[in-house]
Short mmCIF file of C-alpha atoms in Angstrom, two decimals:
data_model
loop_
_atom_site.label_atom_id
_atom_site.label_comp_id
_atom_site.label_asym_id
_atom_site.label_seq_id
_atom_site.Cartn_x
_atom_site.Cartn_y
_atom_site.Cartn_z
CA UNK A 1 184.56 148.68 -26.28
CA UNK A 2 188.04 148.74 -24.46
CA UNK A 3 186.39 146.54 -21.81
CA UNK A 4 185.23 144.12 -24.63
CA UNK A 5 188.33 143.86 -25.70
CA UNK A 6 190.44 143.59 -22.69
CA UNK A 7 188.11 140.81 -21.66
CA UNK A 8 188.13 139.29 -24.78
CA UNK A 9 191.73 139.36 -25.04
CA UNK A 10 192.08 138.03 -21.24
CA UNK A 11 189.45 135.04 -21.99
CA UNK A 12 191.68 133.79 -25.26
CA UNK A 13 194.78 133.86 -23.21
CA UNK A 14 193.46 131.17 -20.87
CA UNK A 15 192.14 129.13 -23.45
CA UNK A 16 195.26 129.25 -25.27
CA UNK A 17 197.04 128.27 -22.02
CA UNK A 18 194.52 125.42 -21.55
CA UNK A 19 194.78 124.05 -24.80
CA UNK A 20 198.43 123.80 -24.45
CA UNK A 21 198.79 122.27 -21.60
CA UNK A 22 195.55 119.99 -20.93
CA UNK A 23 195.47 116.19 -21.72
CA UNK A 24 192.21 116.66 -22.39
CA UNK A 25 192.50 118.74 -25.11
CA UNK A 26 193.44 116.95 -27.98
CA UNK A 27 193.41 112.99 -28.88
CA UNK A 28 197.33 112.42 -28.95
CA UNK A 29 198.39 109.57 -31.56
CA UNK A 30 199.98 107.33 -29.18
CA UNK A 31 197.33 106.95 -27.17
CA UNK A 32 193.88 107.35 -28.59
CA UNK A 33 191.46 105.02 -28.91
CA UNK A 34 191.08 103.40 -32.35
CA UNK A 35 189.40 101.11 -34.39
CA UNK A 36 191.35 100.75 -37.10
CA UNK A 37 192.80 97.08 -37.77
CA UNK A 38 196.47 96.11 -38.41
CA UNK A 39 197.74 95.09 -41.51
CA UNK A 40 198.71 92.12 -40.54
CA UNK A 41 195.25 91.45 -39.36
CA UNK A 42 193.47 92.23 -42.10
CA UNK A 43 195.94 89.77 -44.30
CA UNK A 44 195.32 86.91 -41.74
CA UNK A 45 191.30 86.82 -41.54
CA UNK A 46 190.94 88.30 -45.00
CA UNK A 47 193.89 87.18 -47.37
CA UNK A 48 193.95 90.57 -49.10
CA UNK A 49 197.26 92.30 -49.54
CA UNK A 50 197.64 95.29 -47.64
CA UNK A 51 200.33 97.10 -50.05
CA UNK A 52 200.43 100.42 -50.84
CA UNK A 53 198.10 99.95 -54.11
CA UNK A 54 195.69 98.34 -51.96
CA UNK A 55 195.57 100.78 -49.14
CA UNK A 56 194.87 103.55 -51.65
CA UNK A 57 192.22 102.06 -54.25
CA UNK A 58 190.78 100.42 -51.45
CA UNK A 59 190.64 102.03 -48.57
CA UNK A 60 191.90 100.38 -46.65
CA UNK A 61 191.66 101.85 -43.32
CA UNK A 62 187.42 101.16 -42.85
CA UNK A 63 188.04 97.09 -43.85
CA UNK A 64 186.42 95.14 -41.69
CA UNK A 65 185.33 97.81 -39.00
CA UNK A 66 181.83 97.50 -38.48
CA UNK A 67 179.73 101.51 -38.33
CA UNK A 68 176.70 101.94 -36.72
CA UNK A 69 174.86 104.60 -38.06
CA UNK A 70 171.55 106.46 -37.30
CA UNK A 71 169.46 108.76 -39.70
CA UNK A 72 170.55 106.91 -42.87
CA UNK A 73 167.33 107.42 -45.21
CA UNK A 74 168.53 110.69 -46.68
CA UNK A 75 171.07 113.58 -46.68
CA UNK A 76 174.26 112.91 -44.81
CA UNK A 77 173.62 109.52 -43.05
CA UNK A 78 172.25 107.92 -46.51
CA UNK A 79 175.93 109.57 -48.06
CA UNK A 80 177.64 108.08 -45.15
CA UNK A 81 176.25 104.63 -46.47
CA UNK A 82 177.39 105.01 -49.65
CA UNK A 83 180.32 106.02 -49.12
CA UNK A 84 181.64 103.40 -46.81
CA UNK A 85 179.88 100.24 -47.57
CA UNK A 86 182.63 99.44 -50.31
CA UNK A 87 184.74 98.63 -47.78
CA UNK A 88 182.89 98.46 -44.64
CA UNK A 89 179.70 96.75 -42.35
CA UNK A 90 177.36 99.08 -41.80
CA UNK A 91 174.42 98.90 -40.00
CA UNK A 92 172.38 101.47 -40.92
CA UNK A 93 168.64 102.99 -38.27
CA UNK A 94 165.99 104.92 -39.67
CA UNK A 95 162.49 105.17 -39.71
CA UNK A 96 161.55 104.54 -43.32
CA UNK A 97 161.60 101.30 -44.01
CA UNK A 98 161.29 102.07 -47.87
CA UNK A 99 164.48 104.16 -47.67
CA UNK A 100 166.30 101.57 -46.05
CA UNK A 101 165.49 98.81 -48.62
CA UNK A 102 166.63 101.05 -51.10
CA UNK A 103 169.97 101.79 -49.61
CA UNK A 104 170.14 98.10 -49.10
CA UNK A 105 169.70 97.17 -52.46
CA UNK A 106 172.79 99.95 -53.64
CA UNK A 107 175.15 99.30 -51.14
CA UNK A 108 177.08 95.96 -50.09
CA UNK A 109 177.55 95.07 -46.26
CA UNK A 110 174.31 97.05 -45.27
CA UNK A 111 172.72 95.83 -42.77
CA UNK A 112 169.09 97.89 -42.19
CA UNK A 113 167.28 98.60 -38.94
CA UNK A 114 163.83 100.28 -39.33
CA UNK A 115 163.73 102.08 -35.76
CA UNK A 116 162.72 105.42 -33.87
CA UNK A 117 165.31 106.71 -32.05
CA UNK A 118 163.08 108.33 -29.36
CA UNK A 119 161.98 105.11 -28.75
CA UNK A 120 164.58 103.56 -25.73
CA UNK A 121 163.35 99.86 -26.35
CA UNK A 122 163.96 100.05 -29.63
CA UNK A 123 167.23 101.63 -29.57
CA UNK A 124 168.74 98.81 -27.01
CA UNK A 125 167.17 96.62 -29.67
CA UNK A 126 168.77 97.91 -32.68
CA UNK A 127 172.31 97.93 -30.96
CA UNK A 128 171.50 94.39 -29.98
CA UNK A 129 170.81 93.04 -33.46
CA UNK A 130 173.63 95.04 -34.92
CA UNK A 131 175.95 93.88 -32.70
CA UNK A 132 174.81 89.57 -33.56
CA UNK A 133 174.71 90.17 -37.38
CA UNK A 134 177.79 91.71 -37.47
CA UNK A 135 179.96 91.94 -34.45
CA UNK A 136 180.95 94.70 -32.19
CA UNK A 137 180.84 98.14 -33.04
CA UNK A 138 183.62 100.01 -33.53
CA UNK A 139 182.26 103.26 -35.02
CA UNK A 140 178.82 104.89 -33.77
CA UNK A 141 177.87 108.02 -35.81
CA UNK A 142 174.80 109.02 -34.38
CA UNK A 143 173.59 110.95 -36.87
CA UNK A 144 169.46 111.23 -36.81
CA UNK A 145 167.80 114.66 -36.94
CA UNK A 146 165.22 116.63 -37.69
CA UNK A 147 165.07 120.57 -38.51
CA UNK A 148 161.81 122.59 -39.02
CA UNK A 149 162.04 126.54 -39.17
CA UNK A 150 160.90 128.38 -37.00
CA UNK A 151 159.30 131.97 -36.96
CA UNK A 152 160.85 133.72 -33.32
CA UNK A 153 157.43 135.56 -33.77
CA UNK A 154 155.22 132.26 -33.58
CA UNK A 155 156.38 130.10 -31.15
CA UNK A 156 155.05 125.83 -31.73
CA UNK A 157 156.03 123.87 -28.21
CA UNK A 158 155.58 121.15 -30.03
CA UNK A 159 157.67 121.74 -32.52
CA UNK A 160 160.48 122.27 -29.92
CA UNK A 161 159.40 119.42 -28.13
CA UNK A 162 160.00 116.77 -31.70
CA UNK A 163 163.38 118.53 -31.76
CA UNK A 164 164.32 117.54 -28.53
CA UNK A 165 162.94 114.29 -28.70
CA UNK A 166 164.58 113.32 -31.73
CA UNK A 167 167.66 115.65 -31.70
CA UNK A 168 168.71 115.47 -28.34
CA UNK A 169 167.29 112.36 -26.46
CA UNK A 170 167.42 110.63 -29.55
CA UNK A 171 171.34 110.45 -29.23
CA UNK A 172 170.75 109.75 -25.55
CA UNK A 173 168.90 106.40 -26.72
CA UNK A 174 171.41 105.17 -28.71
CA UNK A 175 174.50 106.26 -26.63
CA UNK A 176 172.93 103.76 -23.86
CA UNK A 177 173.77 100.24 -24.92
CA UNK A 178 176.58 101.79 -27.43
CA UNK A 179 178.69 103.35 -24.22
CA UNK A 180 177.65 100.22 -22.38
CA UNK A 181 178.97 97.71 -25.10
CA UNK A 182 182.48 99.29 -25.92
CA UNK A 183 183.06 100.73 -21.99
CA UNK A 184 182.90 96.38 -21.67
CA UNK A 185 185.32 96.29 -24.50
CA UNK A 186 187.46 98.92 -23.10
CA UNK A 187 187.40 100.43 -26.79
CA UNK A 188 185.41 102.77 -29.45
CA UNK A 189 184.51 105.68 -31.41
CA UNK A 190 181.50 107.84 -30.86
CA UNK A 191 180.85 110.67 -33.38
CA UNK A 192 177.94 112.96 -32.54
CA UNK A 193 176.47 115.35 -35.46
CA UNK A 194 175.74 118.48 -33.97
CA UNK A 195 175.91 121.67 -35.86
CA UNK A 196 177.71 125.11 -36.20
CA UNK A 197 174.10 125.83 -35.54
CA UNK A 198 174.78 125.02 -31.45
CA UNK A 199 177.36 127.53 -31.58
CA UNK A 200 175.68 130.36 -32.04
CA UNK A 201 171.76 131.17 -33.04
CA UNK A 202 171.27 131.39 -36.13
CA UNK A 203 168.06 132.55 -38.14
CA UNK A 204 164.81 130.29 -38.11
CA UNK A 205 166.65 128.05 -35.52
CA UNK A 206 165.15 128.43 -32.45
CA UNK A 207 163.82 124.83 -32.35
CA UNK A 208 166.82 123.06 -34.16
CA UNK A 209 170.11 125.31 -32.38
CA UNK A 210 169.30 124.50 -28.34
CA UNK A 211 169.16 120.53 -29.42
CA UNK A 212 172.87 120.94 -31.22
CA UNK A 213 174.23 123.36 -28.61
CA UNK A 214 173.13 120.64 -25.92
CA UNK A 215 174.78 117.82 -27.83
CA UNK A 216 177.63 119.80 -28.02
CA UNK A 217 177.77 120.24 -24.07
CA UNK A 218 176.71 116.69 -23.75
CA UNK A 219 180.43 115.34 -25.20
CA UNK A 220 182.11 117.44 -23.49
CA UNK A 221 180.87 116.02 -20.16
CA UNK A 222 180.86 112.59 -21.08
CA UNK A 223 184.64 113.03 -22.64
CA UNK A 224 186.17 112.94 -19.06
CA UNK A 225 183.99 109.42 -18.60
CA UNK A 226 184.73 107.86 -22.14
CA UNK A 227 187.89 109.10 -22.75
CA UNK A 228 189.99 107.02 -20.02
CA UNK A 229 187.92 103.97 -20.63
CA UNK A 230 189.29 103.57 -24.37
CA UNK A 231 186.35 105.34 -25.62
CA UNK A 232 187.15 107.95 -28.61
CA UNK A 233 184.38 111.05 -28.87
CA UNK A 234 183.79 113.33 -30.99
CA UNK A 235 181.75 116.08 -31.87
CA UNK A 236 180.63 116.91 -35.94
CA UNK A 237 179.55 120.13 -36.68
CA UNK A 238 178.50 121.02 -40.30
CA UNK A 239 178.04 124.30 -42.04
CA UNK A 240 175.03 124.57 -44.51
CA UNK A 241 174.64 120.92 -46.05
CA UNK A 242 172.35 120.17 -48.81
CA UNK A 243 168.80 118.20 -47.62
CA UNK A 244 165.37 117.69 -47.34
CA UNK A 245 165.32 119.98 -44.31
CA UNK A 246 167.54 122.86 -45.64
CA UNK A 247 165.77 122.89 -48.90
CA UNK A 248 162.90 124.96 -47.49
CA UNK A 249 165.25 127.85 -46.16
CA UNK A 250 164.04 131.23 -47.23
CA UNK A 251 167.29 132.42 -46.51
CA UNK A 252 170.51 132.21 -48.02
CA UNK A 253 173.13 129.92 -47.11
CA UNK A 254 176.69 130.65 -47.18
CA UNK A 255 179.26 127.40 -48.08
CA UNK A 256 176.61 125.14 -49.16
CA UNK A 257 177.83 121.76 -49.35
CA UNK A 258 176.10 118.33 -51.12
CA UNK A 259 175.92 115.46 -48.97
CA UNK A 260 178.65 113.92 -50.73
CA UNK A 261 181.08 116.40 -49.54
CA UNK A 262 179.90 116.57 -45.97
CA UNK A 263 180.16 112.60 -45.77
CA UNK A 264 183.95 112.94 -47.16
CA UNK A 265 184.80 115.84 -44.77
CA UNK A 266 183.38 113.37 -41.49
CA UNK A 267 185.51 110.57 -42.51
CA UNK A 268 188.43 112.33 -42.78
CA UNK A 269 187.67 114.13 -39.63
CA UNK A 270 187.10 110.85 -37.98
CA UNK A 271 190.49 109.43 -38.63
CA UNK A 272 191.90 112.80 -37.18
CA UNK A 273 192.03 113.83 -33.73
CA UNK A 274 189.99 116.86 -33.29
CA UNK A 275 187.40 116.88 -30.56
CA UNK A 276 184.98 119.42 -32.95
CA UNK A 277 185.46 118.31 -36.63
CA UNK A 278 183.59 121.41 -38.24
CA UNK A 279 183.13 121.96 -41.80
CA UNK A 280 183.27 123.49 -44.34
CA UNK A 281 186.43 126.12 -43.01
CA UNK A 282 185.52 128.94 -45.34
CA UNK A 283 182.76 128.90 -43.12
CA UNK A 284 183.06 127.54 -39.69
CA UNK A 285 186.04 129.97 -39.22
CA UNK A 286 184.10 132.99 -39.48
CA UNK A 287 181.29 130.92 -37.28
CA UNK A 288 184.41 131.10 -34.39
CA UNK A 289 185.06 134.20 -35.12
CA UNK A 290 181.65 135.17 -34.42
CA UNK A 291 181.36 133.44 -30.85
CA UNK A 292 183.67 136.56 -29.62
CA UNK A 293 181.96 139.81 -31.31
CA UNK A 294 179.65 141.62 -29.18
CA UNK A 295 176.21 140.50 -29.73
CA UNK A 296 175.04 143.79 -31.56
CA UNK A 297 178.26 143.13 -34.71
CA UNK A 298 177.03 139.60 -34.34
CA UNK A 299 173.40 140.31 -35.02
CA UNK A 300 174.66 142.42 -38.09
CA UNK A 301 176.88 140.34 -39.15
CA UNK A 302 174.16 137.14 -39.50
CA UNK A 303 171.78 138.95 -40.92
CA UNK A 304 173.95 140.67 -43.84
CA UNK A 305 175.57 137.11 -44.29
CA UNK A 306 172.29 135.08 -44.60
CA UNK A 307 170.60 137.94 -46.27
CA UNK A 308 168.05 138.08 -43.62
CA UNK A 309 165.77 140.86 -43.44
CA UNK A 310 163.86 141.76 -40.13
CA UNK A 311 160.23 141.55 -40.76
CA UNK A 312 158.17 144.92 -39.83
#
């Protein structure tokens, strides 16, 4: 346990020391890439005042900026929608074309795209329509997933094979033409949903934690290609959020958030300048915390947390 410790201990100093000193550590205010439009724009091509009333009943700071986002029929992504299209374009990919109409007819400056995002042809297609009805992109949240338990004892390749296909290559299809539109533009914002879930395993994640943990590695590599070429990226990692797919847990699940509150906590994260904007912090902190226990405290602590009982 001294060893542990000492280690520990020895590993936290450097990344303390890196974190202070690295470039590449934090987005700094003076020089990170942004989307955001300047007053003085917005009066010009809109004619709306951009006092202090207006910036705060309004919102003002999504005007005009045109969002790209995938996985909008339900949970998050379809909160997302709502959310911004008040005072945003949004063009909004999923698969069911019945959601989509729906969300179209409830929200104002949707624009829907029935696509598969494990389909490559279709994603260069989607960004390519997006893009001619309603401009560049300035914010990507690529958002589309999928998350089916999974029993450690009864392993389904296939299951972990629609996890990676959707999950993880699924972001590869859209990040194509998206990195290949704003690196022309010399400017961006790429948000990635991953999950606390890639941070550690959790229970009934086998399938679903390798696809977020390989996201999460993902951004970090391409951050030293986007990052100098006016490209902002980052990383959003939920707790527990209310969904189609979490509702058939049979496990507890600490922090549960609605939707709602997990679209408000990305769009505040969005406008900051963390790399990882996790959520909620009653819960992602002690999801940090864990990434330094030894595994046999971690195992414990999971299991007494999520009230999961080894089966005999």
């Amino acid at each position: 346990m001294r060893i542990f410790v000492s280690n520990g201990l020895y590993q936290m100093v450097i990344i303390w020391v890196f974190w202070q000193t690295s470039k590449f550590t934090h987005f700094k205010k003076r020089d990170m890439p942004t989307g955001i439009l300047t007053a003085e724009h917005i009066h010009h091509t809109t004619g709306l005042s951009t006092c202090r009333s207006f910036r705060t009943n309004l919102q003002w700071k999504y005007v005009m900026r045109h969002y790209f986002i995938t996985g909008v029929s339900s949970g998050i992504g379809a909160a997302l929608v709502s959310a911004l299209s008040p005072h945003a374009k949004i063009t909004g990919v999923a698969r069911r074309r019945d959601r989509l109409d729906a969300l179209a007819k409830e929200n104002d400056n949707f624009h829907p795209i029935a696509a598969d995002v494990t389909d490559p042809k279709a994603m260069q297609s989607a960004v390519n329509d997006a893009i001619k009805t309603s401009g560049s992109i300035d914010v990507a949240i690529l958002n589309a997933g999928i998350y089916t338990p999974q029993d450690g004892s009864k392993i389904e390749p296939a299951v972990f094979q629609q996890h990676m296909d959707v999950n993880y290559m699924g972001v590869i299809n859209a990040l194509a033409p998206i990195v290949a539109d704003m690196t022309d533009k010399k400017q961006g914002h790429i948000a990635i949903t991953s999950s606390v879930a890639g941070w550690r395993g959790l229970p009934k994640s086998a399938a679903y934690g390798p696809t977020k943990a390989a996201l999460i590695s993902l951004a970090e590599s391409l951050y030293f290609d986007l990052f100098p070429k006016g490209i902002k990226l980052q990383v959003i990692c939920p707790g527990f959020v209310e969904s189609e797919a979490t509702a058939i847990n049979d496990f507890e699940m600490p922090d549960l958030l609605t939707s709602k509150q997990a679209a408000t906590h990305i769009l505040n994260g969005l406008e900051g300048d963390d790399f990882i904007v996790d959520f909620p912090k009653s819960f992602t902190r002690k999801m940090k915390f864990l990434k330094y226990l030894p595994d046999r405290l971690f195992f414990k602590f999971v299991a007494r947390q999520t009230g999961y009982k080894k089966q005999s």
